[in-house]
Amino acid sequence: MDKAVEKKKKWTEEEERILSDIVLSFTIEGKTQREAFEKAAHTIGRTPGACSFRWNNKLKSNFNTDEDTNVLKQPTLADCISFLEMFETDEGLFAEKIRLKEEQAELKKKLHNAEETFLELKKRHKALLFQIDTLDTSLHS
């Protein structure tokens, strides 16, 4: 099979979440979808065209947007009921709650690790600046 025609890798849930987050935030800020697709493409390592295709053919329908303006609309009572009907039982809601809590815990861990890394890099940056000042002072003495 020709490599140029090979099927691209499947979209992950994380890539879809990132794409959705970017498109929705750009829309809310009044930016264009084209800008959002370019940002998402850069962020997740896909082409803007692939991001546009995925958004328009799979993800967009998951969100309540005005077809003319692509602006998010307030959910209606019918939208809320429809969402809740996806979970046929209390067990379904309970399982979703557990999944969301686990996802939240994982995101908190990632945030904590990122903050620790940031603080360490900040310390190293400060130490390097001190070394540069010390070296510069000794060279000019």
GROMACS .gro file of C-alpha atoms in nm:
model
  141
    1MET     CA    1   0.000   0.000   0.000
    2ASP     CA    2   0.129   0.345  -0.093
    3LYS     CA    3   0.246   0.533   0.215
    4ALA     CA    4   0.081   0.852   0.093
    5VAL     CA    5  -0.256   0.676   0.097
    6GLU     CA    6  -0.214   0.500   0.433
    7LYS     CA    7  -0.484   0.562   0.689
    8LYS     CA    8  -0.389   0.826   0.943
    9LYS     CA    9  -0.374   0.741   1.312
   10LYS     CA   10  -0.702   0.735   1.499
   11TRP     CA   11  -0.807   1.037   1.698
   12THR     CA   12  -0.770   0.995   2.072
   13GLU     CA   13  -1.021   1.124   2.323
   14GLU     CA   14  -0.754   1.364   2.449
   15GLU     CA   15  -0.698   1.507   2.098
   16GLU     CA   16  -1.074   1.547   2.051
   17ARG     CA   17  -1.105   1.718   2.390
   18ILE     CA   18  -0.819   1.957   2.308
   19LEU     CA   19  -0.969   2.036   1.966
   20SER     CA   20  -1.313   2.098   2.118
   21ASP     CA   21  -1.172   2.315   2.397
   22ILE     CA   22  -0.976   2.529   2.153
   23VAL     CA   23  -1.262   2.570   1.904
   24LEU     CA   24  -1.512   2.657   2.176
   25SER     CA   25  -1.280   2.904   2.350
   26PHE     CA   26  -1.193   3.074   2.019
   27THR     CA   27  -1.563   3.094   1.933
   28ILE     CA   28  -1.648   3.249   2.269
   29GLU     CA   29  -1.366   3.502   2.223
   30GLY     CA   30  -1.502   3.597   1.879
   31LYS     CA   31  -1.212   3.449   1.686
   32THR     CA   32  -1.257   3.246   1.369
   33GLN     CA   33  -1.276   2.870   1.348
   34ARG     CA   34  -0.987   2.883   1.103
   35GLU     CA   35  -0.770   3.037   1.375
   36ALA     CA   36  -0.890   2.769   1.616
   37PHE     CA   37  -0.807   2.487   1.373
   38GLU     CA   38  -0.459   2.630   1.317
   39LYS     CA   39  -0.397   2.653   1.693
   40ALA     CA   40  -0.536   2.303   1.752
   41ALA     CA   41  -0.331   2.161   1.465
   42HIS     CA   42  -0.014   2.306   1.615
   43THR     CA   43  -0.106   2.182   1.963
   44ILE     CA   44  -0.194   1.822   1.874
   45GLY     CA   45   0.029   1.768   1.571
   46ARG     CA   46  -0.233   1.739   1.299
   47THR     CA   47  -0.317   1.953   0.999
   48PRO     CA   48  -0.570   2.237   1.019
   49GLY     CA   49  -0.773   2.051   0.755
   50ALA     CA   50  -0.784   1.737   0.967
   51CYS     CA   51  -0.895   1.942   1.268
   52SER     CA   52  -1.164   2.115   1.063
   53PHE     CA   53  -1.291   1.785   0.926
   54ARG     CA   54  -1.301   1.621   1.270
   55TRP     CA   55  -1.479   1.918   1.427
   56ASN     CA   56  -1.741   1.957   1.154
   57ASN     CA   57  -1.811   1.587   1.100
   58LYS     CA   58  -1.793   1.443   1.452
   59LEU     CA   59  -1.745   1.685   1.740
   60LYS     CA   60  -1.955   1.990   1.656
   61SER     CA   61  -2.280   1.799   1.697
   62ASN     CA   62  -2.187   1.731   2.062
   63PHE     CA   63  -2.221   2.102   2.138
   64ASN     CA   64  -2.520   2.331   2.126
   65THR     CA   65  -2.416   2.591   1.869
   66ASP     CA   66  -2.610   2.833   1.654
   67GLU     CA   67  -2.565   2.709   1.297
   68ASP     CA   68  -2.544   3.063   1.156
   69THR     CA   69  -2.292   3.207   1.400
   70ASN     CA   70  -2.128   2.900   1.556
   71VAL     CA   71  -2.181   3.070   1.893
   72LEU     CA   72  -2.266   2.855   2.190
   73LYS     CA   73  -2.630   2.876   2.290
   74GLN     CA   74  -2.769   2.834   2.640
   75PRO     CA   75  -2.887   2.476   2.686
   76THR     CA   76  -3.262   2.436   2.692
   77LEU     CA   77  -3.455   2.219   2.935
   78ALA     CA   78  -3.497   1.969   2.651
   79ASP     CA   79  -3.117   1.965   2.605
   80CYS     CA   80  -3.069   1.892   2.976
   81ILE     CA   81  -3.330   1.616   2.973
   82SER     CA   82  -3.174   1.465   2.661
   83PHE     CA   83  -2.832   1.467   2.829
   84LEU     CA   84  -2.968   1.301   3.141
   85GLU     CA   85  -3.149   1.037   2.933
   86MET     CA   86  -2.810   0.920   2.807
   87PHE     CA   87  -2.772   0.769   3.152
   88GLU     CA   88  -3.058   0.523   3.177
   89THR     CA   89  -3.000   0.442   3.541
   90ASP     CA   90  -2.860   0.596   3.855
   91GLU     CA   91  -2.571   0.353   3.810
   92GLY     CA   92  -2.491   0.523   3.481
   93LEU     CA   93  -2.477   0.862   3.650
   94PHE     CA   94  -2.275   0.717   3.935
   95ALA     CA   95  -2.027   0.562   3.690
   96GLU     CA   96  -1.995   0.892   3.504
   97LYS     CA   97  -1.940   1.075   3.835
   98ILE     CA   98  -1.663   0.830   3.927
   99ARG     CA   99  -1.504   0.865   3.582
  100LEU     CA  100  -1.510   1.244   3.609
  101LYS     CA  101  -1.365   1.240   3.962
  102GLU     CA  102  -1.083   1.013   3.842
  103GLU     CA  103  -1.018   1.242   3.547
  104GLN     CA  104  -1.019   1.542   3.781
  105ALA     CA  105  -0.770   1.369   4.015
  106GLU     CA  106  -0.542   1.288   3.722
  107LEU     CA  107  -0.558   1.648   3.599
  108LYS     CA  108  -0.479   1.774   3.950
  109LYS     CA  109  -0.171   1.548   3.956
  110LYS     CA  110  -0.061   1.682   3.617
  111LEU     CA  111  -0.112   2.039   3.735
  112HIS     CA  112   0.083   1.972   4.055
  113ASN     CA  113   0.370   1.817   3.857
  114ALA     CA  114   0.369   2.108   3.613
  115GLU     CA  115   0.379   2.357   3.900
  116GLU     CA  116   0.671   2.173   4.062
  117THR     CA  117   0.857   2.167   3.730
  118PHE     CA  118   0.788   2.537   3.683
  119LEU     CA  119   0.925   2.622   4.029
  120GLU     CA  120   1.236   2.412   3.969
  121LEU     CA  121   1.297   2.581   3.633
  122LYS     CA  122   1.242   2.919   3.795
  123LYS     CA  123   1.510   2.838   4.058
  124ARG     CA  124   1.751   2.719   3.790
  125HIS     CA  125   1.686   3.032   3.586
  126LYS     CA  126   1.759   3.252   3.887
  127ALA     CA  127   2.080   3.059   3.959
  128LEU     CA  128   2.193   3.097   3.599
  129LEU     CA  129   2.126   3.471   3.606
  130PHE     CA  130   2.331   3.494   3.926
  131GLN     CA  131   2.617   3.302   3.759
  132ILE     CA  132   2.604   3.535   3.459
  133ASP     CA  133   2.611   3.843   3.686
  134THR     CA  134   2.901   3.697   3.883
  135LEU     CA  135   3.095   3.612   3.566
  136ASP     CA  136   3.019   3.952   3.413
  137THR     CA  137   3.133   4.131   3.730
  138SER     CA  138   3.457   3.929   3.749
  139LEU     CA  139   3.533   3.998   3.381
  140HIS     CA  140   3.487   4.372   3.423
  141SER     CA  141   3.696   4.394   3.743
   0.00000   0.00000   0.00000
